[in-house]
Amino acid sequence: MTSESSARPPLDTERLAGSNPDLPAGIAVEVVKETGSTNALLTTRAREGAPEWHVVVAEHQTAGRGRLDRVWHTPARTALTFSVLLRPVLPLASWPWLSLLTGRTVREVLAGSGYPAAVKWPNDVLLGEQKVAGILLERVETASGPAAVVGIGINVAMTREELPVPEATSLAVADPDRVPDRTGLLIAVLARLHRDYGAWQTGGETAAPQLADSYAAACATLGRRVRVQLPSGEVLTGTATGVDEYGRLVVGEQAVSVGDVVHVRLDSVT
Ligand code: BT5
């Protein structure tokens, strides 16, 4: 065994089996050594009829996807790259919350491991100002109705040199003494997501306002001056004051559903 393979052990498939009491009943984890994108593979599974809570996790993603056709890059066995199939019963208009809810779930789990994580609207988890995790929510049409593929990438063991962009960080770079093992982290995120998703699905009218409040409390974007690049190319600047009932970011008078946010430093405001 090389030092690299012992430092970067594979996922423990026995602990990820359905018989593990730490994994809520109904979650089925499929571990693959390599795939282009776990979102793409899970989309295929969904069209083949896979049930809710089918999960695909890859030791290595060779064509990981970000939003808007961007690339998500992680070397083998250094990260968690996985996708969860959900079939929300709530109306499609509230599905964008799923992306925000998942970011908050990841934040809570990392905070539980001692990492001072925060969410950045809409789909990033930050340590300080750097991105440690990203979420990609995609809708897929299946024979039994629309389904949600929730892709989650968490940078775990990457060294500084392995980080793909200067804005990225990993748990190992941020605090090498706390790095959780990937299998335990995956189980913790799935268990917490199961709980948070269940509360959202069954919470009735109070679920959205409760989610909005707890998202706001975890969100580094609110109260900040932001620059939002909209898909049209337009740029919106202002103070982010809240998240509305559809999960949109409120900046000044406008509510934004899709966009890239830059947290503007006060010293760079012109
Ligand atoms: C995201 O997109 O943040 C969504 C990332 C979702 C990745 C997961 S992994 C499992 C599942 N299967 C997939 O194929 N995808 C999902 P976005 O907000 O568009 O951010 C993408 C940008 O983040 C890139 O353009 C880079 O600048 C940067 N980036 C790429 N890889 C990164 C990494 N490992 N860590 C931090 N930033 C990264």
Coordinates of C-alpha atoms and ligand atoms in Angstrom, one line a residue:
M1 CA 0.0 0.0 0.0
T2 CA 1.4 3.4 -0.9
S3 CA 1.4 6.2 1.6
E4 CA -1.1 8.0 -0.6
S5 CA -3.6 5.2 -0.6
S6 CA -3.3 4.7 3.2
A7 CA -3.8 8.4 3.7
R8 CA -6.8 8.4 1.4
P9 CA -8.7 5.2 2.1
P10 CA -11.6 4.2 0.0
L11 CA -15.2 4.6 1.2
D12 CA -16.2 1.8 3.6
T13 CA -19.0 0.1 1.7
E14 CA -19.9 -2.1 4.7
R15 CA -20.7 1.0 6.8
L16 CA -22.7 2.3 3.9
A17 CA -24.9 -0.8 3.7
G18 CA -28.6 -0.5 4.5
S19 CA -28.0 -2.6 7.7
N20 CA -26.1 0.3 9.4
P21 CA -28.4 1.7 12.1
D22 CA -26.8 5.2 11.7
L23 CA -28.3 5.3 8.2
P24 CA -32.0 6.0 8.2
A25 CA -34.2 3.2 6.8
G26 CA -34.8 3.6 3.1
I27 CA -31.5 5.1 2.1
A28 CA -29.7 3.0 -0.4
V29 CA -26.1 4.0 -1.2
E30 CA -24.5 2.8 -4.5
V31 CA -20.8 3.3 -4.4
V32 CA -19.0 3.6 -7.8
K33 CA -15.3 3.8 -8.3
E34 CA -15.4 6.3 -11.1
T35 CA -18.1 8.1 -13.1
G36 CA -18.4 11.3 -15.1
S37 CA -20.9 12.9 -12.9
T38 CA -22.9 11.4 -10.0
N39 CA -25.8 13.7 -11.0
A40 CA -25.7 12.3 -14.6
L41 CA -25.6 8.7 -13.3
L42 CA -28.4 9.2 -10.8
T43 CA -30.5 10.8 -13.5
T44 CA -30.2 7.6 -15.5
R45 CA -31.1 5.6 -12.4
A46 CA -34.2 7.9 -11.8
R47 CA -35.4 7.3 -15.4
E48 CA -34.9 3.5 -14.8
G49 CA -37.3 3.8 -11.8
A50 CA -35.0 4.2 -8.8
P51 CA -36.9 5.1 -5.7
E52 CA -36.5 8.2 -3.5
W53 CA -33.3 8.1 -1.4
H54 CA -31.3 6.2 -3.9
V55 CA -27.8 7.7 -3.5
V56 CA -24.9 7.5 -5.9
V57 CA -21.4 8.3 -4.5
A58 CA -18.3 8.2 -6.6
E59 CA -14.7 7.8 -5.4
H60 CA -13.7 9.8 -8.5
Q61 CA -15.8 12.1 -10.7
T62 CA -14.1 12.7 -14.1
A63 CA -16.6 15.3 -15.4
G64 CA -18.2 16.8 -12.3
R65 CA -20.7 19.5 -13.0
G66 CA -21.4 22.9 -11.5
R67 CA -24.3 25.1 -12.3
L68 CA -24.6 26.7 -15.8
D69 CA -22.3 24.1 -17.4
R70 CA -19.4 24.8 -15.1
V71 CA -16.9 22.2 -14.0
W72 CA -16.6 20.7 -10.5
H73 CA -13.1 19.3 -10.1
T74 CA -11.9 17.0 -7.3
P75 CA -9.0 14.4 -7.4
A76 CA -9.9 10.8 -6.6
R77 CA -10.7 9.9 -2.9
T78 CA -10.1 13.5 -1.7
A79 CA -13.7 14.6 -1.6
L80 CA -17.3 13.5 -1.2
T81 CA -19.1 13.6 -4.5
F82 CA -22.6 12.2 -4.3
S83 CA -26.2 12.7 -5.5
V84 CA -29.4 12.0 -3.8
L85 CA -32.7 11.2 -5.5
L86 CA -35.8 12.9 -4.0
R87 CA -39.3 13.1 -5.1
P88 CA -40.8 16.1 -3.2
V89 CA -44.5 16.2 -2.8
L90 CA -44.5 20.0 -2.5
P91 CA -45.3 22.1 -5.6
L92 CA -42.5 22.7 -8.1
A93 CA -42.4 26.4 -7.2
S94 CA -40.9 25.5 -3.8
W95 CA -38.3 23.1 -5.1
P96 CA -35.5 25.7 -5.2
W97 CA -35.7 25.5 -1.4
L98 CA -34.2 22.0 -1.7
S99 CA -30.9 23.5 -2.8
L100 CA -30.9 26.0 0.1
L101 CA -32.0 23.3 2.6
T102 CA -29.2 21.0 1.5
G103 CA -26.6 23.7 1.9
R104 CA -27.8 24.4 5.4
T105 CA -27.7 20.7 6.2
V106 CA -24.1 20.4 5.0
R107 CA -23.3 23.6 7.1
E108 CA -24.8 22.1 10.2
V109 CA -22.9 18.8 9.8
L110 CA -19.6 20.6 9.3
A111 CA -20.3 22.9 12.2
G112 CA -20.9 19.8 14.3
S113 CA -17.4 18.7 13.4
G114 CA -16.0 22.0 14.6
Y115 CA -15.7 23.8 11.3
P116 CA -17.1 27.4 11.4
A117 CA -19.1 26.9 8.1
A118 CA -21.7 29.3 6.6
V119 CA -24.0 29.1 3.6
K120 CA -23.7 31.6 0.8
W121 CA -26.8 32.0 -1.4
P122 CA -27.7 30.0 -3.3
N123 CA -25.7 26.9 -3.2
D124 CA -22.2 27.3 -1.6
V125 CA -20.9 26.3 1.8
L126 CA -18.1 28.5 2.9
L127 CA -15.3 28.4 5.5
G128 CA -14.4 32.0 5.9
E129 CA -14.8 33.4 2.4
Q130 CA -13.7 30.2 0.7
K131 CA -15.9 27.5 -0.8
V132 CA -15.7 24.1 0.8
A133 CA -18.9 22.6 -0.7
G134 CA -21.3 23.2 -3.6
I135 CA -24.8 21.9 -4.3
L136 CA -26.3 21.2 -7.8
L137 CA -30.0 20.7 -7.9
E138 CA -31.4 19.3 -11.1
R139 CA -35.0 18.3 -12.0
V140 CA -35.5 15.1 -14.0
E141 CA -38.7 13.9 -15.6
T142 CA -39.5 10.2 -14.9
A143 CA -42.3 7.9 -15.6
S144 CA -43.7 8.4 -12.1
G145 CA -43.4 12.2 -12.2
P146 CA -40.7 14.8 -11.7
A147 CA -37.8 14.0 -9.4
A148 CA -35.0 16.0 -7.9
V149 CA -31.4 15.0 -8.2
V150 CA -29.5 16.8 -5.4
G151 CA -25.7 16.7 -6.1
I152 CA -23.4 17.5 -3.2
G153 CA -19.6 18.0 -3.5
I154 CA -17.6 18.5 -0.3
N155 CA -13.8 19.1 -0.4
V156 CA -12.4 16.9 2.4
A157 CA -8.7 15.9 2.0
M158 CA -7.4 18.0 -0.8
T159 CA -4.1 19.8 -0.2
R160 CA -3.7 23.4 -1.1
E161 CA -2.0 22.5 -4.3
E162 CA -4.9 20.2 -5.3
L163 CA -7.6 22.9 -4.9
P164 CA -8.9 23.8 -8.4
V165 CA -9.4 27.5 -7.9
P166 CA -8.1 30.1 -5.4
E167 CA -11.6 30.6 -4.0
A168 CA -11.8 27.0 -2.9
T169 CA -10.7 25.3 0.3
S170 CA -10.9 21.9 1.9
L171 CA -11.5 20.6 5.4
A172 CA -7.9 19.5 5.5
V173 CA -6.5 22.9 4.4
A174 CA -8.8 24.7 6.8
D175 CA -8.1 22.6 9.9
P176 CA -6.0 19.4 9.4
D177 CA -6.6 18.2 13.0
R178 CA -10.4 17.8 12.6
V179 CA -10.8 16.2 9.2
P180 CA -13.6 13.6 9.4
D181 CA -13.4 10.3 7.5
R182 CA -15.4 10.5 4.3
T183 CA -17.6 7.5 5.1
G184 CA -18.6 9.0 8.5
L185 CA -19.2 12.4 6.9
L186 CA -21.4 10.9 4.2
I187 CA -23.5 9.1 6.7
A188 CA -23.8 12.2 8.9
V189 CA -24.9 14.3 5.9
L190 CA -27.4 11.7 4.7
A191 CA -28.9 11.2 8.2
R192 CA -29.3 15.0 8.7
L193 CA -30.6 15.6 5.2
H194 CA -33.2 12.8 5.8
R195 CA -34.4 14.7 8.9
D196 CA -34.3 18.2 7.4
Y197 CA -36.0 17.1 4.2
G198 CA -38.7 15.2 6.2
A199 CA -39.4 18.3 8.3
W200 CA -39.8 20.4 5.1
Q201 CA -42.1 17.9 3.4
T202 CA -44.4 17.3 6.3
G203 CA -44.2 20.8 8.0
G204 CA -47.2 22.2 6.2
E205 CA -47.6 26.0 6.1
T206 CA -45.0 26.6 8.8
A207 CA -42.2 24.7 7.1
A208 CA -41.2 27.4 4.6
P209 CA -41.1 30.3 7.1
Q210 CA -39.2 28.1 9.6
L211 CA -36.7 27.1 6.9
A212 CA -36.3 30.7 5.8
D213 CA -35.5 31.7 9.4
S214 CA -33.0 29.0 10.0
Y215 CA -31.4 29.5 6.5
A216 CA -31.1 33.2 7.2
A217 CA -29.3 32.5 10.5
A218 CA -26.8 30.3 8.7
C219 CA -26.3 32.5 5.7
A220 CA -23.2 34.7 5.3
T221 CA -24.8 36.6 2.4
L222 CA -27.6 38.4 4.3
G223 CA -26.8 41.9 5.6
R224 CA -23.9 42.0 3.2
R225 CA -23.3 44.3 0.3
V226 CA -23.3 42.0 -2.8
R227 CA -22.8 42.0 -6.5
V228 CA -25.0 39.6 -8.3
Q229 CA -24.2 38.5 -11.8
L230 CA -27.6 37.5 -13.4
P231 CA -27.8 34.9 -16.2
S232 CA -28.8 37.8 -18.6
G233 CA -25.3 39.3 -18.0
E234 CA -26.8 42.1 -16.0
V235 CA -25.1 43.0 -12.7
L236 CA -27.1 43.9 -9.6
T237 CA -25.5 45.6 -6.6
G238 CA -27.0 46.3 -3.3
T239 CA -27.4 45.0 0.2
A240 CA -28.9 41.4 0.5
T241 CA -31.7 41.8 3.0
G242 CA -33.4 38.5 3.0
V243 CA -34.6 35.3 1.3
D244 CA -38.3 35.3 0.3
E245 CA -40.9 32.5 0.4
Y246 CA -39.6 31.0 -2.8
G247 CA -36.0 30.9 -1.7
R248 CA -35.1 34.0 -3.8
L249 CA -32.4 36.4 -2.6
V250 CA -33.8 39.9 -2.0
V251 CA -31.4 42.7 -3.0
G252 CA -32.9 46.1 -2.6
E253 CA -36.3 46.0 -4.4
Q254 CA -35.5 42.9 -6.4
A255 CA -35.8 39.2 -5.8
V256 CA -33.3 37.1 -7.6
S257 CA -33.9 33.4 -8.3
V258 CA -30.7 32.5 -10.2
G259 CA -27.3 34.3 -10.1
D260 CA -23.8 34.3 -8.9
V261 CA -23.1 36.4 -5.8
V262 CA -19.9 38.1 -4.9
H263 CA -19.7 39.3 -1.3
V264 CA -18.3 42.8 -1.7
R265 CA -15.7 43.7 0.8
L266 CA -16.3 47.2 2.3
D267 CA -12.8 48.3 1.2
S268 CA -13.6 47.5 -2.4
V269 CA -16.9 49.4 -2.6
T270 CA -16.5 52.2 -5.1
Ligands
BT5_1 C1 -21.5 24.3 -7.7 O1 -21.6 25.0 -8.9 O2 -21.0 24.7 -6.7 C2 -22.2 22.9 -7.7 C3 -21.2 21.9 -7.4 C4 -21.9 20.5 -7.3 C5 -20.9 19.4 -7.4 C6 -21.6 18.1 -7.1 S1 -20.4 16.8 -6.9 C7 -21.6 15.6 -6.9 C8 -22.6 16.0 -8.0 N1 -22.3 15.6 -9.3 C9 -22.0 16.6 -10.1 O3 -21.6 16.4 -11.3 N2 -22.0 17.8 -9.5 C10 -22.5 17.6 -8.1 P1 -21.2 26.5 -9.1 O4 -21.8 27.4 -8.1 O5 -21.5 26.7 -10.5 O6 -19.6 26.5 -8.9 C11 -18.8 26.0 -9.9 C12 -17.5 26.8 -9.7 O7 -16.8 26.4 -8.5 C13 -16.5 26.4 -10.8 O8 -16.6 27.2 -11.9 C14 -15.1 26.7 -10.1 O9 -14.8 28.1 -10.2 C15 -15.4 26.3 -8.7 N3 -15.0 25.0 -8.3 C16 -14.8 23.9 -9.2 N4 -14.5 22.8 -8.4 C17 -14.4 23.2 -7.1 C18 -14.2 22.6 -5.9 N5 -13.9 21.3 -5.8 N6 -14.2 23.3 -4.8 C19 -14.6 24.6 -4.8 N7 -14.9 25.3 -5.9 C20 -14.8 24.6 -7.1

